[in-house]
Coordinates of C-alpha atoms and ligand atoms in Angstrom, one line a residue:
M1 CA 2.2 3.6 -24.3
L2 CA 5.0 1.0 -24.2
V3 CA 6.4 0.3 -20.7
T4 CA 9.5 -1.8 -20.6
D5 CA 11.7 -2.8 -17.7
A6 CA 9.0 -1.7 -15.3
I7 CA 8.4 -1.9 -11.6
G8 CA 5.1 -4.0 -11.1
V9 CA 2.8 -2.8 -8.4
F10 CA -0.5 -4.3 -7.3
D11 CA -3.3 -3.8 -4.9
S12 CA -7.0 -4.7 -4.6
G13 CA -8.0 -1.2 -5.8
I14 CA -6.9 2.4 -5.3
G15 CA -5.1 1.9 -2.0
G16 CA -1.9 1.0 -3.8
L17 CA -1.9 4.4 -5.3
S18 CA -0.6 5.8 -2.0
V19 CA 2.4 3.4 -2.5
L20 CA 2.8 4.3 -6.2
K21 CA 2.9 8.0 -5.1
Q22 CA 5.8 7.2 -2.8
L23 CA 7.5 5.1 -5.4
V24 CA 7.3 7.9 -7.9
R25 CA 8.6 10.3 -5.2
F26 CA 11.7 8.2 -4.5
L27 CA 12.1 6.7 -8.0
P28 CA 10.9 9.3 -10.5
F29 CA 12.7 7.9 -13.5
E30 CA 11.3 4.4 -13.4
N31 CA 8.5 2.9 -15.6
Y32 CA 5.6 1.4 -13.7
I33 CA 2.8 -1.1 -14.3
Y34 CA 0.0 -0.7 -11.7
L35 CA -2.6 -3.4 -11.4
G36 CA -5.8 -2.6 -9.3
D37 CA -7.9 -5.7 -8.9
T38 CA -11.0 -3.5 -8.7
A39 CA -13.4 -6.4 -9.5
R40 CA -12.6 -8.1 -6.3
V41 CA -11.8 -5.3 -3.8
P42 CA -11.9 -5.5 -0.8
Y43 CA -9.3 -8.2 -0.1
G44 CA -9.2 -7.5 3.7
S45 CA -12.5 -9.2 4.6
K46 CA -11.8 -12.3 2.6
S47 CA -10.3 -15.6 3.7
V48 CA -6.6 -16.3 3.6
S49 CA -7.0 -18.9 0.9
I50 CA -8.9 -16.5 -1.4
V51 CA -6.4 -13.7 -0.9
K52 CA -3.6 -16.1 -1.7
L53 CA -5.4 -17.1 -4.9
Y54 CA -5.9 -13.4 -5.9
A55 CA -2.3 -12.6 -5.1
E56 CA -1.2 -15.5 -7.3
E57 CA -3.2 -14.2 -10.2
C58 CA -1.9 -10.7 -9.8
T59 CA 1.7 -11.9 -9.5
N60 CA 1.4 -14.0 -12.7
F61 CA 0.0 -11.1 -14.6
L62 CA 2.9 -8.8 -13.6
K63 CA 5.3 -11.6 -14.3
S64 CA 3.9 -11.9 -17.8
K65 CA 4.8 -8.2 -18.2
N66 CA 8.5 -8.9 -17.5
V67 CA 8.7 -6.5 -14.6
K68 CA 12.1 -6.2 -12.8
L69 CA 10.6 -5.8 -9.3
I70 CA 7.2 -6.5 -7.7
V71 CA 5.9 -4.2 -5.0
I72 CA 2.9 -5.7 -3.1
A73 CA 1.1 -2.4 -2.5
C74 CA -1.3 -4.1 -0.2
N75 CA -0.8 -4.9 3.5
T76 CA -3.4 -7.7 3.4
V77 CA -1.5 -9.6 0.7
S78 CA 1.8 -8.8 2.3
A79 CA 0.5 -10.2 5.6
V80 CA -0.9 -13.5 4.4
A81 CA 0.6 -14.2 1.0
L82 CA 4.2 -12.8 0.8
D83 CA 5.8 -16.3 0.6
K84 CA 3.4 -17.3 -2.1
V85 CA 4.1 -14.1 -4.1
R86 CA 7.9 -14.7 -3.7
H87 CA 7.6 -18.3 -4.8
I88 CA 5.7 -17.4 -7.9
A89 CA 7.9 -14.4 -8.7
G90 CA 11.0 -16.7 -8.8
D91 CA 14.0 -14.5 -9.6
I92 CA 12.1 -11.2 -9.6
P93 CA 12.6 -9.5 -6.2
V94 CA 9.4 -8.8 -4.2
I95 CA 8.9 -6.0 -1.6
G96 CA 6.0 -6.3 0.8
M97 CA 4.6 -3.7 3.1
I98 CA 4.9 -5.2 6.6
Q99 CA 8.6 -5.4 7.3
P100 CA 9.6 -1.9 6.2
A101 CA 6.7 -0.4 8.2
A102 CA 7.4 -2.5 11.3
N103 CA 11.0 -1.4 11.2
A104 CA 10.0 2.2 10.8
A105 CA 7.6 2.0 13.8
L106 CA 10.3 0.6 16.0
R107 CA 12.7 3.4 15.0
S108 CA 9.9 6.0 15.7
T109 CA 8.5 4.9 19.1
K110 CA 9.9 6.6 22.2
N111 CA 7.6 5.2 24.8
N112 CA 7.5 1.7 23.2
K113 CA 3.7 1.7 22.6
I114 CA 2.8 1.1 18.9
G115 CA -0.7 1.0 17.5
I116 CA -1.5 -1.0 14.3
I117 CA -4.6 -0.4 12.2
G118 CA -5.4 -2.7 9.3
T119 CA -8.0 -4.8 7.5
R120 CA -9.5 -7.7 9.3
A121 CA -7.2 -10.2 7.5
T122 CA -4.1 -8.2 8.3
I123 CA -4.9 -7.8 12.0
A124 CA -6.0 -11.5 12.3
S125 CA -2.7 -12.5 10.7
N126 CA -0.8 -10.9 13.6
A127 CA 2.0 -10.2 11.0
Y128 CA 3.0 -6.8 12.5
A129 CA 2.9 -7.9 16.1
E130 CA 5.1 -10.9 15.3
I131 CA 7.8 -9.0 13.4
I132 CA 7.9 -6.3 16.1
A133 CA 8.1 -9.0 18.9
E134 CA 10.9 -10.8 16.9
K135 CA 12.9 -7.6 16.9
A136 CA 12.1 -6.0 20.2
G137 CA 10.8 -8.9 22.4
E138 CA 8.5 -7.9 25.2
S139 CA 9.9 -4.4 25.5
V140 CA 7.4 -3.0 23.0
K141 CA 3.7 -3.1 23.5
V142 CA 1.6 -3.5 20.3
I143 CA -2.1 -2.5 20.3
S144 CA -3.9 -3.7 17.2
Q145 CA -7.3 -2.6 15.9
E146 CA -9.1 -3.8 12.7
T147 CA -10.7 -0.9 10.8
P148 CA -12.7 -2.6 8.1
L149 CA -14.9 0.3 7.2
F150 CA -12.0 2.5 6.1
V151 CA -11.4 0.8 2.8
P152 CA -15.0 1.2 1.4
L153 CA -15.1 4.8 2.7
V154 CA -11.8 5.6 0.8
E155 CA -12.9 3.7 -2.3
E156 CA -16.1 5.9 -2.3
G157 CA -13.9 9.0 -1.9
M158 CA -15.5 9.9 1.5
I159 CA -12.1 11.1 2.8
K160 CA -13.3 14.3 4.6
H161 CA -16.9 13.1 5.3
E162 CA -18.5 13.6 8.7
A163 CA -19.6 9.9 8.7
T164 CA -15.9 8.8 8.2
K165 CA -14.9 11.0 11.1
L166 CA -17.4 9.4 13.5
I167 CA -16.2 6.0 12.4
A168 CA -12.6 7.0 12.8
Q169 CA -13.3 8.3 16.3
E170 CA -15.0 5.0 17.2
Y171 CA -12.0 3.0 15.9
L172 CA -9.2 5.2 17.2
T173 CA -10.2 6.3 20.7
K174 CA -8.7 3.3 22.3
F175 CA -5.3 4.5 21.2
I176 CA -5.7 7.7 23.2
D177 CA -6.4 5.5 26.3
E178 CA -3.4 3.3 25.5
N179 CA -1.1 6.3 25.1
I180 CA 0.6 5.1 21.9
D181 CA 3.1 7.5 20.3
T182 CA 3.3 5.7 16.9
L183 CA 0.6 4.3 14.7
V184 CA 1.2 2.1 11.7
L185 CA -1.3 2.8 8.9
G186 CA -1.3 -0.9 8.1
C187 CA -3.4 -0.7 4.9
T188 CA -2.4 1.2 1.8
H189 CA -5.8 2.8 1.6
Y190 CA -5.3 4.6 5.0
P191 CA -2.7 7.3 4.1
L192 CA -5.6 8.9 2.3
L193 CA -7.3 9.3 5.7
S194 CA -4.1 10.6 7.4
Q195 CA -5.3 14.1 7.9
M196 CA -8.5 12.9 9.7
I197 CA -6.4 10.5 11.8
L198 CA -4.1 13.3 12.8
E199 CA -7.0 15.4 14.0
I200 CA -8.1 12.5 16.3
L201 CA -4.5 11.5 17.4
P202 CA -2.6 14.8 17.1
N203 CA 0.4 13.7 19.1
V204 CA 0.9 10.3 17.3
I205 CA 3.4 9.7 14.5
Q206 CA 1.9 7.9 11.6
I207 CA 3.9 5.3 9.7
D208 CA 2.9 5.1 6.0
S209 CA 3.9 1.6 4.9
G210 CA 4.2 2.8 1.2
E211 CA 6.8 5.4 2.1
H212 CA 9.1 2.9 3.8
A213 CA 8.5 0.2 1.1
A214 CA 9.6 2.8 -1.5
V215 CA 12.8 3.5 0.3
N216 CA 13.5 -0.2 0.3
A217 CA 12.7 -0.4 -3.4
L218 CA 15.2 2.4 -4.0
K219 CA 18.0 0.6 -2.0
L220 CA 17.2 -2.8 -3.6
L221 CA 17.4 -1.4 -7.2
A222 CA 20.5 0.6 -6.5
E223 CA 22.3 -2.5 -5.0
Q224 CA 21.2 -4.6 -7.9
K225 CA 22.2 -1.9 -10.4
L226 CA 18.7 -1.9 -11.9
L227 CA 17.9 1.8 -11.6
Q228 CA 16.7 3.6 -14.7
P229 CA 19.1 6.4 -15.8
E230 CA 17.9 9.9 -15.1
R231 CA 15.9 11.6 -17.8
Q232 CA 14.2 15.0 -18.2
E233 CA 10.7 14.0 -19.5
F234 CA 9.5 12.6 -16.2
A235 CA 8.8 16.1 -15.1
I236 CA 6.1 16.3 -17.8
K237 CA 4.7 12.8 -17.5
H238 CA 5.5 9.8 -15.5
N239 CA 5.6 6.5 -17.4
I240 CA 2.9 4.5 -15.7
K241 CA 0.6 1.9 -17.4
F242 CA -2.6 1.1 -15.4
Y243 CA -4.6 -2.1 -15.5
V244 CA -7.9 -2.7 -13.6
T245 CA -10.2 -5.7 -13.5
D246 CA -13.4 -3.7 -13.4
I247 CA -14.9 -0.2 -14.1
P248 CA -11.9 1.7 -15.5
T249 CA -13.8 5.1 -15.5
H250 CA -14.3 5.3 -11.8
F251 CA -10.7 4.2 -11.1
Y252 CA -9.3 6.7 -13.6
E253 CA -11.1 9.7 -11.9
Q254 CA -9.7 8.6 -8.5
T255 CA -6.2 8.0 -9.9
Q256 CA -5.9 11.5 -11.3
H257 CA -7.2 13.0 -8.0
F258 CA -5.0 11.0 -5.6
L259 CA -1.7 11.1 -7.6
G260 CA -2.1 14.7 -8.5
F261 CA -0.5 14.4 -11.9
P262 CA -1.9 13.4 -15.3
V263 CA -1.9 9.7 -16.2
D264 CA -3.2 7.6 -19.0
A265 CA -6.6 5.9 -18.7
P266 CA -6.5 2.3 -17.4
E267 CA -7.0 -0.8 -19.5
E268 CA -9.5 -3.3 -18.3
I269 CA -8.3 -6.9 -18.1
N270 CA -9.3 -10.4 -16.9
L271 CA -7.0 -12.2 -14.6
Ligands
DGL1 N1 -5.1 -1.7 0.5 C1 -5.1 -3.0 0.9 C2 -4.3 -3.2 2.1 O1 -3.3 -2.6 2.3 C3 -6.3 -3.8 0.8 C4 -7.6 -3.3 1.3 C5 -8.7 -4.2 0.9 O2 -8.8 -4.6 -0.2 O3 -9.4 -4.7 1.8 O4 -4.6 -4.0 2.9

């Protein structure tokens, strides 16, 4: 399948599919190139310099495909390597996950208590807390929690598993004590656990970083007059080309399952 004039999307693995799903929801007529760096997932427990190196390689790959927009469908990369990706991307606009989700959390909170969950690297970067503090000063309390086991559990498809629930309870109970009313799912793998999180925190509004990034992508493409014209065939099949850096079969099964519509098998590449 030939994909031209596409939106390039990358993540360490399947987490970015939650972002792709939102992009397709808001931008159904677009062509997409999705790169899952499955050989090197997870990014979230790696050092900043390694994540920057991986981000550089993913960006160069998407750039070589002449994409018109790059969406970093990974909070970890957005937290530690956004500037680097923008620098490499040059004229190609780049949308990260942190700013749109932080803005959405500020719009959502009524009691000014926001929880953030993310990978070790995202939480250590303090990226969410800093953006929220820049906008709201001391008036908003941010409570952060790293939740490193969520990524492997999602990658293994253990979304409804009892073990995952126990781990989620262990991670999330502090948010009940802190009385947050808004929780940022600060990793693109986490929307796949949103039902379970809702059971533990029933009164808390969850912010899906992919959803808000997709709205930003729509605005940006509209402003720059880069939107694809409407077409009919998208209802039958979305135009998405998948690339992975390891085990395409496993990724393919999960892709079909999570996106809920038919897609072509991924192509394995070396970065
Ligand atoms: N899904 C990614 C994120 O949003 C990365 C998870 C990982 O590879 O650790 O942070």
